[in-house]
PDB file of C-alpha atoms in Angstrom:
ATOM      1  CA  MET A   1       0.000   0.000   0.000  1.00 62.00           C
ATOM      2  CA  ARG A   2       1.110   3.504  -0.725  1.00 71.00           C
ATOM      3  CA  PRO A   3       1.179   6.118   2.078  1.00 68.00           C
ATOM      4  CA  ALA A   4      -1.883   7.858   0.612  1.00 69.00           C
ATOM      5  CA  GLN A   5      -3.824   4.579   0.709  1.00 69.00           C
ATOM      6  CA  VAL A   6      -2.826   3.973   4.322  1.00 65.00           C
ATOM      7  CA  ALA A   7      -3.836   7.536   5.227  1.00 71.00           C
ATOM      8  CA  ALA A   8      -7.215   7.066   3.542  1.00 77.00           C
ATOM      9  CA  LEU A   9      -7.815   3.822   5.415  1.00 81.00           C
ATOM     10  CA  ALA A  10      -6.766   5.163   8.819  1.00 85.00           C
ATOM     11  CA  PRO A  11     -10.116   6.744   9.837  1.00 89.00           C
ATOM     12  CA  PRO A  12     -12.291   3.674   9.110  1.00 91.00           C
ATOM     13  CA  VAL A  13      -9.708   1.316  10.605  1.00 92.00           C
ATOM     14  CA  LEU A  14      -9.533   3.409  13.773  1.00 93.00           C
ATOM     15  CA  ALA A  15     -13.333   3.587  13.936  1.00 94.00           C
ATOM     16  CA  ALA A  16     -13.513  -0.205  13.572  1.00 95.00           C
ATOM     17  CA  LEU A  17     -10.888  -0.609  16.300  1.00 96.00           C
ATOM     18  CA  ALA A  18     -12.935   1.673  18.578  1.00 96.00           C
ATOM     19  CA  ALA A  19     -16.005  -0.495  17.956  1.00 96.00           C
ATOM     20  CA  GLU A  20     -14.002  -3.624  18.805  1.00 97.00           C
ATOM     21  CA  LEU A  21     -12.770  -2.000  22.020  1.00 97.00           C
ATOM     22  CA  ASP A  22     -16.382  -1.151  22.890  1.00 97.00           C
ATOM     23  CA  HIS A  23     -17.351  -4.777  22.301  1.00 97.00           C
ATOM     24  CA  ALA A  24     -14.468  -6.022  24.482  1.00 97.00           C
ATOM     25  CA  GLY A  25     -15.583  -3.601  27.197  1.00 96.00           C
ATOM     26  CA  GLU A  26     -19.126  -4.969  27.049  1.00 96.00           C
ATOM     27  CA  LEU A  27     -17.782  -8.508  27.455  1.00 96.00           C
ATOM     28  CA  CYS A  28     -15.680  -7.409  30.445  1.00 96.00           C
ATOM     29  CA  ALA A  29     -18.731  -5.767  32.009  1.00 95.00           C
ATOM     30  CA  ARG A  30     -20.636  -9.047  31.659  1.00 95.00           C
ATOM     31  CA  LEU A  31     -17.762 -10.920  33.277  1.00 95.00           C
ATOM     32  CA  GLU A  32     -17.636  -8.338  36.071  1.00 93.00           C
ATOM     33  CA  ASP A  33     -21.344  -8.877  36.698  1.00 94.00           C
ATOM     34  CA  LEU A  34     -20.800 -12.648  36.885  1.00 94.00           C
ATOM     35  CA  VAL A  35     -17.913 -12.305  39.339  1.00 93.00           C
ATOM     36  CA  THR A  36     -19.990  -9.936  41.483  1.00 92.00           C
ATOM     37  CA  ARG A  37     -22.888 -12.419  41.571  1.00 93.00           C
ATOM     38  CA  LEU A  38     -20.506 -15.237  42.455  1.00 92.00           C
ATOM     39  CA  ALA A  39     -19.020 -13.122  45.241  1.00 91.00           C
ATOM     40  CA  ALA A  40     -22.495 -12.664  46.690  1.00 92.00           C
ATOM     41  CA  ALA A  41     -22.893 -16.455  46.850  1.00 93.00           C
ATOM     42  CA  VAL A  42     -19.774 -17.111  48.956  1.00 92.00           C
ATOM     43  CA  GLU A  43     -18.404 -15.912  52.284  1.00 93.00           C
ATOM     44  CA  GLY A  44     -15.038 -15.201  53.812  1.00 93.00           C
ATOM     45  CA  GLU A  45     -11.777 -15.066  51.896  1.00 93.00           C
ATOM     46  CA  PRO A  46     -13.240 -16.319  48.583  1.00 91.00           C
ATOM     47  CA  ARG A  47     -15.729 -13.442  48.674  1.00 92.00           C
ATOM     48  CA  ALA A  48     -13.007 -10.848  49.302  1.00 92.00           C
ATOM     49  CA  LEU A  49     -10.967 -12.277  46.425  1.00 92.00           C
ATOM     50  CA  ALA A  50     -13.958 -12.277  44.083  1.00 91.00           C
ATOM     51  CA  LEU A  51     -14.795  -8.668  44.968  1.00 91.00           C
ATOM     52  CA  SER A  52     -11.184  -7.666  44.360  1.00 92.00           C
ATOM     53  CA  GLU A  53     -11.259  -9.350  40.960  1.00 91.00           C
ATOM     54  CA  ALA A  54     -14.552  -7.623  40.146  1.00 92.00           C
ATOM     55  CA  GLN A  55     -12.830  -4.310  40.818  1.00 93.00           C
ATOM     56  CA  THR A  56      -9.995  -5.332  38.505  1.00 93.00           C
ATOM     57  CA  LEU A  57     -12.526  -6.108  35.797  1.00 94.00           C
ATOM     58  CA  ASP A  58     -14.111  -2.698  36.351  1.00 94.00           C
ATOM     59  CA  VAL A  59     -10.716  -1.038  35.851  1.00 94.00           C
ATOM     60  CA  LEU A  60     -10.217  -3.060  32.653  1.00 95.00           C
ATOM     61  CA  THR A  61     -13.667  -2.061  31.401  1.00 95.00           C
ATOM     62  CA  GLN A  62     -12.891   1.617  32.021  1.00 95.00           C
ATOM     63  CA  HIS A  63      -9.501   1.245  30.316  1.00 96.00           C
ATOM     64  CA  LEU A  64     -11.071  -0.297  27.207  1.00 97.00           C
ATOM     65  CA  ALA A  65     -13.707   2.449  27.100  1.00 96.00           C
ATOM     66  CA  ALA A  66     -11.018   5.140  27.325  1.00 96.00           C
ATOM     67  CA  LEU A  67      -9.015   3.494  24.528  1.00 97.00           C
ATOM     68  CA  SER A  68     -12.185   3.456  22.449  1.00 97.00           C
ATOM     69  CA  VAL A  69     -12.671   7.187  23.060  1.00 96.00           C
ATOM     70  CA  PHE A  70      -9.077   7.805  21.976  1.00 95.00           C
ATOM     71  CA  THR A  71      -9.242   5.732  18.789  1.00 95.00           C
ATOM     72  CA  ARG A  72     -12.638   7.172  17.868  1.00 94.00           C
ATOM     73  CA  GLY A  73     -11.242  10.677  18.443  1.00 93.00           C
ATOM     74  CA  LEU A  74      -8.268   9.964  16.189  1.00 91.00           C
ATOM     75  CA  SER A  75     -10.609   8.620  13.533  1.00 91.00           C
ATOM     76  CA  GLY A  76     -12.749  11.749  13.703  1.00 90.00           C
ATOM     77  CA  GLU A  77      -9.770  14.091  13.571  1.00 88.00           C
ATOM     78  CA  LEU A  78      -8.245  12.251  10.596  1.00 87.00           C
ATOM     79  CA  THR A  79     -11.581  12.278   8.779  1.00 85.00           C
ATOM     80  CA  SER A  80     -11.890  16.047   8.985  1.00 82.00           C
ATOM     81  CA  ALA A  81      -8.227  17.106   8.723  1.00 77.00           C
ATOM     82  CA  ARG A  82      -4.904  15.971   7.333  1.00 72.00           C
ATOM     83  CA  THR A  83      -3.183  16.549  10.651  1.00 76.00           C
ATOM     84  CA  VAL A  84      -4.195  15.641  14.177  1.00 81.00           C
ATOM     85  CA  ASP A  85      -3.850  17.824  17.231  1.00 84.00           C
ATOM     86  CA  PRO A  86      -2.980  15.187  19.850  1.00 83.00           C
ATOM     87  CA  ASP A  87      -4.061  17.443  22.703  1.00 88.00           C
ATOM     88  CA  VAL A  88      -7.599  17.710  21.290  1.00 89.00           C
ATOM     89  CA  VAL A  89      -7.887  13.923  21.114  1.00 90.00           C
ATOM     90  CA  LEU A  90      -6.171  13.304  24.453  1.00 92.00           C
ATOM     91  CA  ALA A  91      -8.453  15.801  26.204  1.00 94.00           C
ATOM     92  CA  GLN A  92     -11.324  13.402  25.472  1.00 94.00           C
ATOM     93  CA  VAL A  93      -9.640  10.455  27.270  1.00 95.00           C
ATOM     94  CA  PRO A  94     -11.302  10.122  30.697  1.00 94.00           C
ATOM     95  CA  LEU A  95      -8.403   8.314  32.413  1.00 94.00           C
ATOM     96  CA  SER A  96      -5.567  10.779  33.059  1.00 92.00           C
ATOM     97  CA  ASP A  97      -2.895   8.091  33.541  1.00 92.00           C
ATOM     98  CA  LEU A  98      -3.775   6.527  30.204  1.00 93.00           C
ATOM     99  CA  ALA A  99      -3.868   9.936  28.525  1.00 92.00           C
ATOM    100  CA  GLY A 100      -0.414  10.660  29.948  1.00 91.00           C
ATOM    101  CA  ARG A 101       1.040   7.421  28.598  1.00 91.00           C
ATOM    102  CA  LEU A 102      -0.541   8.014  25.200  1.00 91.00           C
ATOM    103  CA  ARG A 103       0.711  11.625  25.216  1.00 89.00           C
ATOM    104  CA  ALA A 104       4.251  10.438  25.943  1.00 88.00           C
ATOM    105  CA  CYS A 105       4.041   7.934  23.108  1.00 87.00           C
ATOM    106  CA  LEU A 106       2.604  10.441  20.639  1.00 83.00           C
ATOM    107  CA  TYR A 107       5.038  13.204  21.474  1.00 80.00           C
ATOM    108  CA  SER A 108       8.126  11.000  21.454  1.00 80.00           C
ATOM    109  CA  ALA A 109       6.988   9.479  18.150  1.00 65.00           C
ATOM    110  CA  THR A 110       6.512  12.875  16.539  1.00 57.00           C
ATOM    111  CA  LEU A 111       9.394  14.546  18.387  1.00 52.00           C
ATOM    112  CA  ILE A 112       7.101  17.379  19.450  1.00 49.00           C
ATOM    113  CA  PRO A 113       7.708  18.591  22.980  1.00 51.00           C
ATOM    114  CA  PRO A 114       4.688  17.963  25.209  1.00 49.00           C
ATOM    115  CA  PRO A 115       2.792  20.957  26.547  1.00 54.00           C
ATOM    116  CA  LYS A 116       3.717  22.271  29.978  1.00 58.00           C
ATOM    117  CA  ASP A 117       1.887  20.424  32.740  1.00 54.00           C
ATOM    118  CA  ASN A 118      -0.264  22.863  34.648  1.00 55.00           C
ATOM    119  CA  GLY A 119      -1.500  20.101  36.910  1.00 51.00           C
ATOM    120  CA  SER A 120      -4.311  17.795  35.969  1.00 50.00           C
ATOM    121  CA  GLY A 121      -6.449  18.518  38.972  1.00 50.00           C
ATOM    122  CA  ASP A 122      -6.916  14.791  39.500  1.00 51.00           C
ATOM    123  CA  LEU A 123      -6.967  13.516  43.041  1.00 46.00           C
ATOM    124  CA  ASP A 124      -6.132   9.926  43.912  1.00 46.00           C
ATOM    125  CA  LEU A 125      -7.405   8.618  47.229  1.00 48.00           C
ATOM    126  CA  PHE A 126      -6.105   5.422  48.737  1.00 41.00           C
TER     127      PHE A 126
END
């Protein structure tokens, strides 16, 4: 394929990837529901483990949804313009850690210095 062909295919391929990520997220949500119902049926240490795993599945579901937002955003930007402003797309990603990793990847790949960090405003509680 020539570069122009790849560029023309990028938006629909990214949109299809976003749809696949959405589907994977739906499957994870179903699995999370199953683990939660199983946790309700047991007591003690098995219940604590099952609830912990349900939380892990919730994190995975959120991660897949955020990746879907990112790929769908890239698809939309590439459909309407020849260039992509990474900050516009990354601003749509709801998970700041994921957005940060993607930003680092995008900026090191394009050799563009990242914007100054003015603080995300996110608060992590443990």
